[in-house]
Short mmCIF file of N, CA and C in Angstrom, two decimals:
data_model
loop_
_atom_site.label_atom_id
_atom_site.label_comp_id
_atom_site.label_asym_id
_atom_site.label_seq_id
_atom_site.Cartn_x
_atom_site.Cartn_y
_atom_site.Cartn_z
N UNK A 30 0.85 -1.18 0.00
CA UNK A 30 0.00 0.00 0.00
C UNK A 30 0.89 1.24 0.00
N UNK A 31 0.36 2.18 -0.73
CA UNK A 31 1.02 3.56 -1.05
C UNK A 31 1.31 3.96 0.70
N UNK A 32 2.26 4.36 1.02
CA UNK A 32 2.64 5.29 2.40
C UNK A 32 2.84 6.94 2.52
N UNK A 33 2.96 7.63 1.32
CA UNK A 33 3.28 8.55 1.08
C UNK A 33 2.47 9.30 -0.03
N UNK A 34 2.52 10.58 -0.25
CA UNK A 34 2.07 11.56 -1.47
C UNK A 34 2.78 10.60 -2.53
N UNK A 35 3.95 10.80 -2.45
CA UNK A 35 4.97 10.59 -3.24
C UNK A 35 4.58 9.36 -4.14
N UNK A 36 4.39 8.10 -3.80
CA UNK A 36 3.99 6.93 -3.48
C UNK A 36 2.38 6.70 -4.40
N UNK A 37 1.90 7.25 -4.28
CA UNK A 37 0.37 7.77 -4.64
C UNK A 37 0.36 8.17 -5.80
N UNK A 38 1.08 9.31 -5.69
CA UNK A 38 1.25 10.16 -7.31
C UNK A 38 2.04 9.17 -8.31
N UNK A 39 2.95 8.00 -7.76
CA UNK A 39 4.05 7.44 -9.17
C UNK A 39 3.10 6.50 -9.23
N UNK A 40 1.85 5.52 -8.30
CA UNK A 40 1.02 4.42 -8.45
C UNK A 40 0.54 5.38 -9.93
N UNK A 41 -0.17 6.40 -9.48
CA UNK A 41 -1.22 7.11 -10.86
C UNK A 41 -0.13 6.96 -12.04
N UNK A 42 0.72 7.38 -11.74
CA UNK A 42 1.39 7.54 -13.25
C UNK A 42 1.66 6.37 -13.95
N UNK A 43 1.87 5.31 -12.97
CA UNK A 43 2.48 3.93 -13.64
C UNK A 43 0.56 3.58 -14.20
N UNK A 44 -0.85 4.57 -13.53
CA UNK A 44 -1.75 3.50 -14.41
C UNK A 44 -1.37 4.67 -15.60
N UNK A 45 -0.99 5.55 -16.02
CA UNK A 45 -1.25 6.63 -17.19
C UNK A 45 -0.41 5.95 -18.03
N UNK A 46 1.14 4.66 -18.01
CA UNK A 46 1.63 4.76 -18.66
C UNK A 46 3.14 5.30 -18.69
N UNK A 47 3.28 6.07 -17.18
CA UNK A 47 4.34 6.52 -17.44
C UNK A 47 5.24 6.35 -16.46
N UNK A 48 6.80 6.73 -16.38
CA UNK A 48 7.71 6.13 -15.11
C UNK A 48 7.26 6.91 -14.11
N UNK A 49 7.46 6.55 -12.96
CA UNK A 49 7.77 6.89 -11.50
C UNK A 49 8.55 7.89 -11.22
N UNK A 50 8.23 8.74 -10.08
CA UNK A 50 9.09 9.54 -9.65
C UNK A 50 9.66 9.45 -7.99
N UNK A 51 10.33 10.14 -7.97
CA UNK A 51 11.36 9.82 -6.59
C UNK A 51 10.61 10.85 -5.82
N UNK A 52 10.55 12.09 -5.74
CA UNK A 52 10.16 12.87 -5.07
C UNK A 52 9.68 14.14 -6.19
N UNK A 53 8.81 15.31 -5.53
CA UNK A 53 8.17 16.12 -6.00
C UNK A 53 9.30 17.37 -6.61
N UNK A 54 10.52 17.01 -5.91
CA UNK A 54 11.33 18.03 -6.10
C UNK A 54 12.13 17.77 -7.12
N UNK A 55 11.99 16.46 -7.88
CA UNK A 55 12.86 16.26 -8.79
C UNK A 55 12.49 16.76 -10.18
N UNK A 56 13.51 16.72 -10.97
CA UNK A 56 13.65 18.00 -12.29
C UNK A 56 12.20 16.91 -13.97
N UNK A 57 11.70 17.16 -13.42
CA UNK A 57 11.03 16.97 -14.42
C UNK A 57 9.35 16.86 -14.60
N UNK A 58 8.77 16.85 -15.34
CA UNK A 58 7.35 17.15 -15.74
C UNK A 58 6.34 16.59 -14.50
N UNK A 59 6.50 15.17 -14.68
CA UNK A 59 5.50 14.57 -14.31
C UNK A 59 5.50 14.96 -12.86
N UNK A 60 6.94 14.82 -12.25
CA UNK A 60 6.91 15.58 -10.65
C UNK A 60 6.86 17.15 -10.42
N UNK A 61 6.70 18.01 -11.47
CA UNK A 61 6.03 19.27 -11.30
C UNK A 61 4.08 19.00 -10.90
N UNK A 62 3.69 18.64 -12.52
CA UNK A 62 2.58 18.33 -12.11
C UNK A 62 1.69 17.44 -11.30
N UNK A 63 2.52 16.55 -10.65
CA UNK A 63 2.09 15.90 -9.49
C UNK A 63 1.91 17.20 -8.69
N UNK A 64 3.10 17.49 -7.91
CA UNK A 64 3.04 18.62 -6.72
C UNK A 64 2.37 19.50 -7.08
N UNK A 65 2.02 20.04 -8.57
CA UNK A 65 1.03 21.71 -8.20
C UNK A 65 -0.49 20.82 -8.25
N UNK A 66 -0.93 19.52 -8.39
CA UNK A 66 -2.12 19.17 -8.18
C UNK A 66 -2.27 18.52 -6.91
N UNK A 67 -1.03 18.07 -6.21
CA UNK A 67 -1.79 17.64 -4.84
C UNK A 67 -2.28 17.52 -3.91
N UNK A 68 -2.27 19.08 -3.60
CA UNK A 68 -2.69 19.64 -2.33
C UNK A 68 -4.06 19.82 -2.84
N UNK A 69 -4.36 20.20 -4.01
CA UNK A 69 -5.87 20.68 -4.08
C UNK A 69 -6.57 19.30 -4.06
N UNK A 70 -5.89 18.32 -5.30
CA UNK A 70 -6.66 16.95 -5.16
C UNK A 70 -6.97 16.17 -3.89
N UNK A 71 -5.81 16.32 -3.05
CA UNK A 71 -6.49 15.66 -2.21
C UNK A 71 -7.37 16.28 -0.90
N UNK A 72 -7.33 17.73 -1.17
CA UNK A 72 -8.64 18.46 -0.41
C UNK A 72 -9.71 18.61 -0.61
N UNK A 73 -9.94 17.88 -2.20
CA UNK A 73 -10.77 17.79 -2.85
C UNK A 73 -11.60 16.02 -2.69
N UNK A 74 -10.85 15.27 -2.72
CA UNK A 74 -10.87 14.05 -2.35
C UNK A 74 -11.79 13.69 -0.39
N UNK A 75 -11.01 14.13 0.10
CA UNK A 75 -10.77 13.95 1.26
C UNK A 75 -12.73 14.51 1.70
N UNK A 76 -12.48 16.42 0.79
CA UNK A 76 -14.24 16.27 1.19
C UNK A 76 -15.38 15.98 0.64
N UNK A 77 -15.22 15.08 -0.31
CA UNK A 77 -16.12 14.58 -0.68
C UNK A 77 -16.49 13.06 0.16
N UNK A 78 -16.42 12.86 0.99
CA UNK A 78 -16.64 11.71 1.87
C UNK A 78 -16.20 12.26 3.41
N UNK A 79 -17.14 11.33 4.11
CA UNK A 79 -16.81 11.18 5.71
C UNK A 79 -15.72 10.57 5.78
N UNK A 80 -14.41 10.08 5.20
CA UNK A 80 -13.28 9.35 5.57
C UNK A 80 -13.28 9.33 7.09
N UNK A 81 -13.58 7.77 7.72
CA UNK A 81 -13.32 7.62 9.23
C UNK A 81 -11.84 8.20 9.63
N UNK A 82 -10.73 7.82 8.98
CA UNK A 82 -9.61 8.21 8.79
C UNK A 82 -9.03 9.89 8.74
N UNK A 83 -10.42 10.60 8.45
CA UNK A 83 -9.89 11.71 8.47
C UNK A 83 -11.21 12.79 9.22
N UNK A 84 -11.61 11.72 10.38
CA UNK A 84 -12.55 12.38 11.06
C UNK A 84 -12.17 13.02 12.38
N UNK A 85 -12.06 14.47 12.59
CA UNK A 85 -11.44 15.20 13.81
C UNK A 85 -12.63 15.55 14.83
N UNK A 86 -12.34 15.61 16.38
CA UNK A 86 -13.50 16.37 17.27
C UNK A 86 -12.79 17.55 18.22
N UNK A 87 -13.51 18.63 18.07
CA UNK A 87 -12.79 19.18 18.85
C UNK A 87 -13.98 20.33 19.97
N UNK A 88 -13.38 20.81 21.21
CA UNK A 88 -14.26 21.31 21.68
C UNK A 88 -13.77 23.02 21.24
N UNK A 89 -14.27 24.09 21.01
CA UNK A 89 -14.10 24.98 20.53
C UNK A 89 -14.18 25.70 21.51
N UNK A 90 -13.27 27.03 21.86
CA UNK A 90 -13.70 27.78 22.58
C UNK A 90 -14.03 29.38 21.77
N UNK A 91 -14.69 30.43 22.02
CA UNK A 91 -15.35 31.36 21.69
C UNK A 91 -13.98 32.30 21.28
N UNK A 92 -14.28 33.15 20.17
CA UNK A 92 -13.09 34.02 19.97
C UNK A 92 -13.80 35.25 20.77
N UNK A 93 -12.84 36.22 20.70
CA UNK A 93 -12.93 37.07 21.69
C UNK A 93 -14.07 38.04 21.53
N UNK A 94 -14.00 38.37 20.05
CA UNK A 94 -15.26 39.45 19.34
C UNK A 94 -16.19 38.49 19.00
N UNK A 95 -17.55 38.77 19.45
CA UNK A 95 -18.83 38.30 19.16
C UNK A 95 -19.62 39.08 17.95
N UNK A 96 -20.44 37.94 17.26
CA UNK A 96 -20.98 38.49 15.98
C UNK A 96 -21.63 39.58 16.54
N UNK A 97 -21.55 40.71 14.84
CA UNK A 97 -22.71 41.76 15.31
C UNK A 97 -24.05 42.12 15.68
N UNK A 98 -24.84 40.37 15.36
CA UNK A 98 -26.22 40.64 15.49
C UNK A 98 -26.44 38.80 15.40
N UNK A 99 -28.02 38.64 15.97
CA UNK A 99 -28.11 37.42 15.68
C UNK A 99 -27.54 36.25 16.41
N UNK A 100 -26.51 36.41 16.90
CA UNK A 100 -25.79 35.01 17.39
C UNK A 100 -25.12 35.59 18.89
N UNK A 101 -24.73 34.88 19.81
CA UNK A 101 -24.29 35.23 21.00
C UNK A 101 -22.62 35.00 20.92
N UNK A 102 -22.45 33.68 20.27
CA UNK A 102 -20.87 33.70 19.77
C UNK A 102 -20.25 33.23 18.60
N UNK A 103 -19.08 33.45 18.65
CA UNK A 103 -18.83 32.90 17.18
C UNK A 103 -17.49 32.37 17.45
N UNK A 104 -17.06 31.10 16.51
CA UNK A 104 -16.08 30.13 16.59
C UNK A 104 -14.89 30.71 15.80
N UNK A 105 -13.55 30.80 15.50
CA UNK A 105 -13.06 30.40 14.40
C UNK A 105 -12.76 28.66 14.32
N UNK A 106 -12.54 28.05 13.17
CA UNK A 106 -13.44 27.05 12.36
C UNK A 106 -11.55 26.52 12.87
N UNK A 107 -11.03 25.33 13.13
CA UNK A 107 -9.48 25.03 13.05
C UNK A 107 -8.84 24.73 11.74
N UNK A 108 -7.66 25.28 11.78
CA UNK A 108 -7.30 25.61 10.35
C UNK A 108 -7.07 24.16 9.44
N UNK A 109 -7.28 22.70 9.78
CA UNK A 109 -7.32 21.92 8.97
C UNK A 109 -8.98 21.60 8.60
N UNK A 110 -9.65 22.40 8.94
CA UNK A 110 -11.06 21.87 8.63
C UNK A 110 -11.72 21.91 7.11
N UNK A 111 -11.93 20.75 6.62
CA UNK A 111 -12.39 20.71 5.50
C UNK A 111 -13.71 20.93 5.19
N UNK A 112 -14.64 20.21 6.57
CA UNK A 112 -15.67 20.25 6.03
C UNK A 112 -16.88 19.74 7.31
N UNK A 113 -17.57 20.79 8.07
CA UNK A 113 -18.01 20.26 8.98
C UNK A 113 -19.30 19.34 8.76
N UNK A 114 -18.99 18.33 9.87
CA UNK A 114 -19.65 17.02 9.74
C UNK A 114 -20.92 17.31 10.95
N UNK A 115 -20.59 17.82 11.65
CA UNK A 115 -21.80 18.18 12.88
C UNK A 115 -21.24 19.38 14.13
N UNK A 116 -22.48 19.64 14.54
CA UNK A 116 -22.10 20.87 15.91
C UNK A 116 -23.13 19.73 16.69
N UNK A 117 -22.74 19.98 18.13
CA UNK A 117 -23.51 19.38 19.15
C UNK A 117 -22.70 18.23 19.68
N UNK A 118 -22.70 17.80 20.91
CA UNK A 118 -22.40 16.68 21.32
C UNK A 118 -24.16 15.53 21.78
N UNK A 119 -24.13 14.33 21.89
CA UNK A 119 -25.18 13.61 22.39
C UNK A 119 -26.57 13.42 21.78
N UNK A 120 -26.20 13.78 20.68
CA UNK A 120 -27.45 14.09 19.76
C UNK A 120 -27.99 15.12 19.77
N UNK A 121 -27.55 15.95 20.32
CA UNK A 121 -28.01 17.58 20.27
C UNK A 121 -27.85 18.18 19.30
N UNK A 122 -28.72 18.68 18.28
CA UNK A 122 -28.20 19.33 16.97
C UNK A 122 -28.70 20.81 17.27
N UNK A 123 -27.59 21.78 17.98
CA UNK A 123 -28.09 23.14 18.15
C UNK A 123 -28.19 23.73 16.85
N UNK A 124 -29.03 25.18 16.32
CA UNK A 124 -29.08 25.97 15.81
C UNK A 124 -27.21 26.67 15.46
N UNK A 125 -26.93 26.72 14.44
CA UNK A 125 -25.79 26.89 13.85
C UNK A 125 -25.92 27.56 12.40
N UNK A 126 -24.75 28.40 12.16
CA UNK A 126 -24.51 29.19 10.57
C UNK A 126 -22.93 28.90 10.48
N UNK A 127 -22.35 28.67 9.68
CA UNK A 127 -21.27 29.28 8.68
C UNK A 127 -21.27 30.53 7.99
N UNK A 128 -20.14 30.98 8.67
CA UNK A 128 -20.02 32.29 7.62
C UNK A 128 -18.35 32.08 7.25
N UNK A 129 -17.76 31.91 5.82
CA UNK A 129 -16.88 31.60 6.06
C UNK A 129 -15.84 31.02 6.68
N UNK A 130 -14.78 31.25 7.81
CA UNK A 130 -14.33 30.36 8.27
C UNK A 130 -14.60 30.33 9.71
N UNK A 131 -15.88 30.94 10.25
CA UNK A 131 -16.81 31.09 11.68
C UNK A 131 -17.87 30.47 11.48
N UNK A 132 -17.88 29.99 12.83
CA UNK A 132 -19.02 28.82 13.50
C UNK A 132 -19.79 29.90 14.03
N UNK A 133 -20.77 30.18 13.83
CA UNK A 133 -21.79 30.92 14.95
C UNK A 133 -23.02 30.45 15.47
N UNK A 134 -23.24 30.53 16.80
CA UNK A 134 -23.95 29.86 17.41
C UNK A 134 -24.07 30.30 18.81
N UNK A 135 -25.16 29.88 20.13
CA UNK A 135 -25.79 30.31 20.79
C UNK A 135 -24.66 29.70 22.14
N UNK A 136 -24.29 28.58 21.49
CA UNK A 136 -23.66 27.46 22.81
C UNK A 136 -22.13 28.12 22.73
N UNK A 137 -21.89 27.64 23.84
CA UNK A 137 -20.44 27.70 24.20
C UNK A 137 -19.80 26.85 25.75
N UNK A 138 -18.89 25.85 25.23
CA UNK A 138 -18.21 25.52 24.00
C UNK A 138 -18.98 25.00 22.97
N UNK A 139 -18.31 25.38 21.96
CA UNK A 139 -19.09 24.71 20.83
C UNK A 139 -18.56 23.42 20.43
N UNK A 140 -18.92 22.32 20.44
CA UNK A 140 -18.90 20.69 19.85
C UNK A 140 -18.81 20.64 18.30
N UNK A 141 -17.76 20.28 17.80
CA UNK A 141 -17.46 20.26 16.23
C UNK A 141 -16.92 19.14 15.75
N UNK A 142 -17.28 18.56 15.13
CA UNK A 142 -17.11 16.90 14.14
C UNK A 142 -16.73 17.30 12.74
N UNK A 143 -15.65 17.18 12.72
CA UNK A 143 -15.25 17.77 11.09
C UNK A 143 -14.47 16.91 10.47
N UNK A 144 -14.30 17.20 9.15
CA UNK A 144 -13.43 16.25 8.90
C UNK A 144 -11.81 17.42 8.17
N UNK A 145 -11.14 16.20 8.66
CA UNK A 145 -9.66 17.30 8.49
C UNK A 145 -8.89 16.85 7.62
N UNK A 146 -8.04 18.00 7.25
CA UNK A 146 -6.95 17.82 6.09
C UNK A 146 -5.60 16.75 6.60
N UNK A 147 -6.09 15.81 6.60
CA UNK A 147 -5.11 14.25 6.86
C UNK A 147 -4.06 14.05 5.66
N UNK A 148 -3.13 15.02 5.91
CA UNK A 148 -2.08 14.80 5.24
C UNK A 148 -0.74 13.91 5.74
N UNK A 149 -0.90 12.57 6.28
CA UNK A 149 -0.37 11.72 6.68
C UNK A 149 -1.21 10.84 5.60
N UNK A 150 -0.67 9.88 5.18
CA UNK A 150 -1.12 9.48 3.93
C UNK A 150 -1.16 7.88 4.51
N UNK A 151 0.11 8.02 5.02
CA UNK A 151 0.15 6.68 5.79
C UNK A 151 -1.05 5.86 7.02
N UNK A 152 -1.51 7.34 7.43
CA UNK A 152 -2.93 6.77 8.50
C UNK A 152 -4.29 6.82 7.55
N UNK A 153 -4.10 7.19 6.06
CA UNK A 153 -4.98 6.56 5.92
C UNK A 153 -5.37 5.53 5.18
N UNK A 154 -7.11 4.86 5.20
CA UNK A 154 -7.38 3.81 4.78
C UNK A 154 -7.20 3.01 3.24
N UNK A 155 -6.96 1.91 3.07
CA UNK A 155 -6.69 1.70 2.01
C UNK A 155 -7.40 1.56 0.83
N UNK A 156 -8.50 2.16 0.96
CA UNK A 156 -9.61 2.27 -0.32
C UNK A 156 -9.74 3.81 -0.43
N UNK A 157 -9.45 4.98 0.58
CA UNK A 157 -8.71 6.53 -0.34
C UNK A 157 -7.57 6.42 -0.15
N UNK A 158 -6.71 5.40 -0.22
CA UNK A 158 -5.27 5.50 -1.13
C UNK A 158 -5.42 5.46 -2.75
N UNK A 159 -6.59 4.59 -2.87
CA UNK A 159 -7.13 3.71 -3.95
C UNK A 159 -7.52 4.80 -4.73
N UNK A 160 -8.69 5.40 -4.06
CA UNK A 160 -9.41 6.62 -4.91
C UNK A 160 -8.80 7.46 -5.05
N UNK A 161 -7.83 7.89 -4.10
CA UNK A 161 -6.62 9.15 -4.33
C UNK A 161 -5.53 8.91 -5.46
N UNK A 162 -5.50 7.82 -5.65
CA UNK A 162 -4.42 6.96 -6.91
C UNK A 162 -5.29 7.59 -7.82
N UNK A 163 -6.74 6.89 -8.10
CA UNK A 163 -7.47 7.16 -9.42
C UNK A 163 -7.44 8.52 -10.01
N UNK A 164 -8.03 9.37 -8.43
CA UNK A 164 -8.13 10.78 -8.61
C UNK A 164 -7.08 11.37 -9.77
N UNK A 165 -5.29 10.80 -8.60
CA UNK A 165 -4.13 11.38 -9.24
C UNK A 165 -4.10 11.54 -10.77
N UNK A 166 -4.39 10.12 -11.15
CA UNK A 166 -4.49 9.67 -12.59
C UNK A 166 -5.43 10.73 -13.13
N UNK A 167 -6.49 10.59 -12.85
CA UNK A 167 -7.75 11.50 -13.70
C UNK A 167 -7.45 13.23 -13.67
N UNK A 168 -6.54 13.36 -12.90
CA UNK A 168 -5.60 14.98 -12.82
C UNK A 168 -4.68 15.31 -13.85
N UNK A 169 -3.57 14.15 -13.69
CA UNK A 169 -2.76 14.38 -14.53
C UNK A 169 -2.70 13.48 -16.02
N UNK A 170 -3.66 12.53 -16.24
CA UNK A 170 -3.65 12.16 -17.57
C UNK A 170 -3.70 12.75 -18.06
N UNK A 171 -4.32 14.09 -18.97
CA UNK A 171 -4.62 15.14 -20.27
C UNK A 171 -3.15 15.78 -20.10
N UNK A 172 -2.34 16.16 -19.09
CA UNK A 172 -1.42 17.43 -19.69
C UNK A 172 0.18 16.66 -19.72
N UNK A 173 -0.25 15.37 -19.45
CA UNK A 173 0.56 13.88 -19.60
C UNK A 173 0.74 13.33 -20.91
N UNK A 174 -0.40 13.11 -21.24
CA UNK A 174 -0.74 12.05 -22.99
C UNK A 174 -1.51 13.04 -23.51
N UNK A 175 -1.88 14.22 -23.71
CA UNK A 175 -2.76 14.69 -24.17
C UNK A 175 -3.78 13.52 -24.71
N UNK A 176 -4.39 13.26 -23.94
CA UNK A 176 -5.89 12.02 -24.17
C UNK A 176 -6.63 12.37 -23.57
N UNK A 177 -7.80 12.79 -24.38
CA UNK A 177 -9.28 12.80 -23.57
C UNK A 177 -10.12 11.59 -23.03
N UNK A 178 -9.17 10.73 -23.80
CA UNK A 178 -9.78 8.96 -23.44
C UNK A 178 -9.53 8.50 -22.52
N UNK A 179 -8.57 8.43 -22.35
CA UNK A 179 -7.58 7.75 -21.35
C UNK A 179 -8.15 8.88 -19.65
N UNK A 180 -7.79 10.17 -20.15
CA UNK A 180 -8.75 11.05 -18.96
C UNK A 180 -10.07 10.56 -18.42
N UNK A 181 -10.91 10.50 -19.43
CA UNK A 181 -12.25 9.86 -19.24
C UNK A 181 -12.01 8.72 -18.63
N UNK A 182 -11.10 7.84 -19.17
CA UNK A 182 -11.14 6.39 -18.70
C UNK A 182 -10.90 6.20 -17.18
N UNK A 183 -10.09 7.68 -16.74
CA UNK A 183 -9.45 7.61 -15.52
C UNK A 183 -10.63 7.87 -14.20
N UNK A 184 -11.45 8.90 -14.63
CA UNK A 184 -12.47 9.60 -14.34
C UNK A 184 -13.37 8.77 -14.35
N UNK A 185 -13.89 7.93 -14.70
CA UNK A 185 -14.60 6.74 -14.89
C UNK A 185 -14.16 5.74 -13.35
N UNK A 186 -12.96 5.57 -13.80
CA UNK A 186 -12.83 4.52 -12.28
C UNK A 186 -12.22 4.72 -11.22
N UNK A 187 -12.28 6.19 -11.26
CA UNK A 187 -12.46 6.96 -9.92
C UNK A 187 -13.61 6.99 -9.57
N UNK A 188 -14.75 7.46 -10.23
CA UNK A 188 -16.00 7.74 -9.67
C UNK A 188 -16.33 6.00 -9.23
N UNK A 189 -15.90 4.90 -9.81
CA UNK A 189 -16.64 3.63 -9.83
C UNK A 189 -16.04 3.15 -8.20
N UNK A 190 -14.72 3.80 -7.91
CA UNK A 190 -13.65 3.29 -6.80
C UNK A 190 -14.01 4.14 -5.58
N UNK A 191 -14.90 5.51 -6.04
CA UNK A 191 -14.98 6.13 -4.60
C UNK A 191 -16.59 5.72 -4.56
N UNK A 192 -17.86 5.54 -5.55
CA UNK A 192 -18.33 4.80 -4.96
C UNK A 192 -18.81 3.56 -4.17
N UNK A 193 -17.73 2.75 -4.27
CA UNK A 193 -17.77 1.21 -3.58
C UNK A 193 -16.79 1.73 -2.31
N UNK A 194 -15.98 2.91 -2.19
CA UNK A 194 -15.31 3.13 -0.91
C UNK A 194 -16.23 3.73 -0.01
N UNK A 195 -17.10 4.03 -0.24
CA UNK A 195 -18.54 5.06 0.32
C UNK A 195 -18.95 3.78 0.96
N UNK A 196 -19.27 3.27 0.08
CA UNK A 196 -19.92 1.88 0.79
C UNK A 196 -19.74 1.55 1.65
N UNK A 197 -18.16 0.45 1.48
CA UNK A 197 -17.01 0.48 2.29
C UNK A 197 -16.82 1.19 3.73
N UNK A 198 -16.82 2.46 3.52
CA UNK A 198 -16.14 3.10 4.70
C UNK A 198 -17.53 3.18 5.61
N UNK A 199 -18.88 3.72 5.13
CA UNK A 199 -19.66 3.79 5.58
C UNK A 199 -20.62 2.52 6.16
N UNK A 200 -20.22 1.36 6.06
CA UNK A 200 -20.83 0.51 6.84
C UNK A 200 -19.81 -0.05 7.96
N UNK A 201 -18.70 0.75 8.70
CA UNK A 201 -17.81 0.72 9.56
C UNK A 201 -18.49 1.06 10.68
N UNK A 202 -19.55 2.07 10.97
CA UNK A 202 -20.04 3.02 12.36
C UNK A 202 -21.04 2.16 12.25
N UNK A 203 -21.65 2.36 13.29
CA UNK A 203 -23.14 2.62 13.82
C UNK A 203 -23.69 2.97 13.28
N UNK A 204 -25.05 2.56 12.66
CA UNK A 204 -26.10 3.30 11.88
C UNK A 204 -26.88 4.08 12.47
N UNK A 205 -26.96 5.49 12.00
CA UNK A 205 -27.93 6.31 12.32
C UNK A 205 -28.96 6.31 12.35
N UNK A 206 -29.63 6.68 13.57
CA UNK A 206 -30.89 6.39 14.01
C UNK A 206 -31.77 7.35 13.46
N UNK A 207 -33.60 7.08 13.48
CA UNK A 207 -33.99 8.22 12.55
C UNK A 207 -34.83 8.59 14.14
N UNK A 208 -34.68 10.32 14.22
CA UNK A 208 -35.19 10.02 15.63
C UNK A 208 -36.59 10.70 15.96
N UNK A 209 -37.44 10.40 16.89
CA UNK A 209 -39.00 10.60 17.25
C UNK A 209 -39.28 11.95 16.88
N UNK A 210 -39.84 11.87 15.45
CA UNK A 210 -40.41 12.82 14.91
C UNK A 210 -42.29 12.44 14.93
N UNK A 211 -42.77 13.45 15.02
CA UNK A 211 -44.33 13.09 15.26
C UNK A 211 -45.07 12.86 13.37
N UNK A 212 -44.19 13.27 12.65
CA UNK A 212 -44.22 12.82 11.66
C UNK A 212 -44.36 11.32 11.54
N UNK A 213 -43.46 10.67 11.92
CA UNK A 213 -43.30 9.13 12.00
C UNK A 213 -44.35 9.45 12.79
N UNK A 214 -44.48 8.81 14.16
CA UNK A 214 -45.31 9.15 15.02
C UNK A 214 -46.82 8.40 14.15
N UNK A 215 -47.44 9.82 13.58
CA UNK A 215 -48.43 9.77 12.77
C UNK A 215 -49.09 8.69 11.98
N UNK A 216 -47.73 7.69 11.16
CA UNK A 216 -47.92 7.18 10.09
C UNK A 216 -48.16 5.49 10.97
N UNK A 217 -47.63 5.67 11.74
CA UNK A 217 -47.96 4.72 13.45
C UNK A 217 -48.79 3.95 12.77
#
């Protein structure tokens, strides 16, 4: 299994067709365009799924200036946060906004489930190594082979690899409960 960026990016290239590279810093094409796509690809990767692997909790404390109207406090958001997954602890789903990179809200501390920029490659799971391989490929095939085919082709079994990792990753937890709505209730 891939352990590294590094590692990840030469798997993609060996599916495009082409040699391996040692590191991002070395003098030539394919390790330019690895490194100026990998930070975005895999922030891109990473939020499009709950990756258990790249699930953070943290308790937040209040920044010092409170919003101007509307809210009692406001968070800044921690700087690896990709993409929040929930506010509340215990099933509590308080009243919450995003405004850019602030949490605002009534509670304090505020309870945050996010998922984070897991750039340890090595902690994570081995089906987004998989999709992060495909991704790589479906990035850099066109300015590689100039092929729209081979792109497509790549793009194709990425989407086919991160949906069976969805699957995958998501029948790991506890299933979510649907909870006493008088709606249900009703249909009784």
């Amino acid at each position: 299994m891939a352990t590294s960026k590094v590692q990840v990016c030469s798997n993609a290239l060996l599916l495009l067709g082409q040699n391996t590279i040692a590191s991002f810093s070395e003098n030539s094409d394919r390790a330019v365009i690895a490194s100026n796509l990998w930070d975005n690809s895999r922030q891109a990767v990473i939020r499009s799924h709950p990756w258990n692997c790249c699930i953070s909790r943290v308790a937040l404390a209040p920044d010092s200036a409170a919003p101007a109207f509307d809210w009692t406090y406001q968070f800044t958001l921690p700087g690896d946060c990709l993409r929040v997954l929930s506010v509340g602890q215990d099933g509590e789903t308080p009243e919450y906004k995003l405004e850019g990179r602030k949490l605002l809200i009534d509670d304090n501390p505020a309870y945050l489930r996010y998922l984070a920029d897991n750039e340890d490659v090595a902690s994570w799971d081995s089906q987004l190594v998989e999709v992060m391989t495909r991704y790589m490929a479906f990035s850099m095939a066109y300015a590689l082979t100039k092929s729209t085919s081979l792109r497509d082709s790549m793009y194709q079994e990425f989407t086919r690899l991160l949906k069976q990792a969805k699957a995958i990753d998501g029948q790991e937890d506890t299933p979510d409960e649907v909870g006493d709505f008088p709606f249900l209730a009703a249909r009784r």
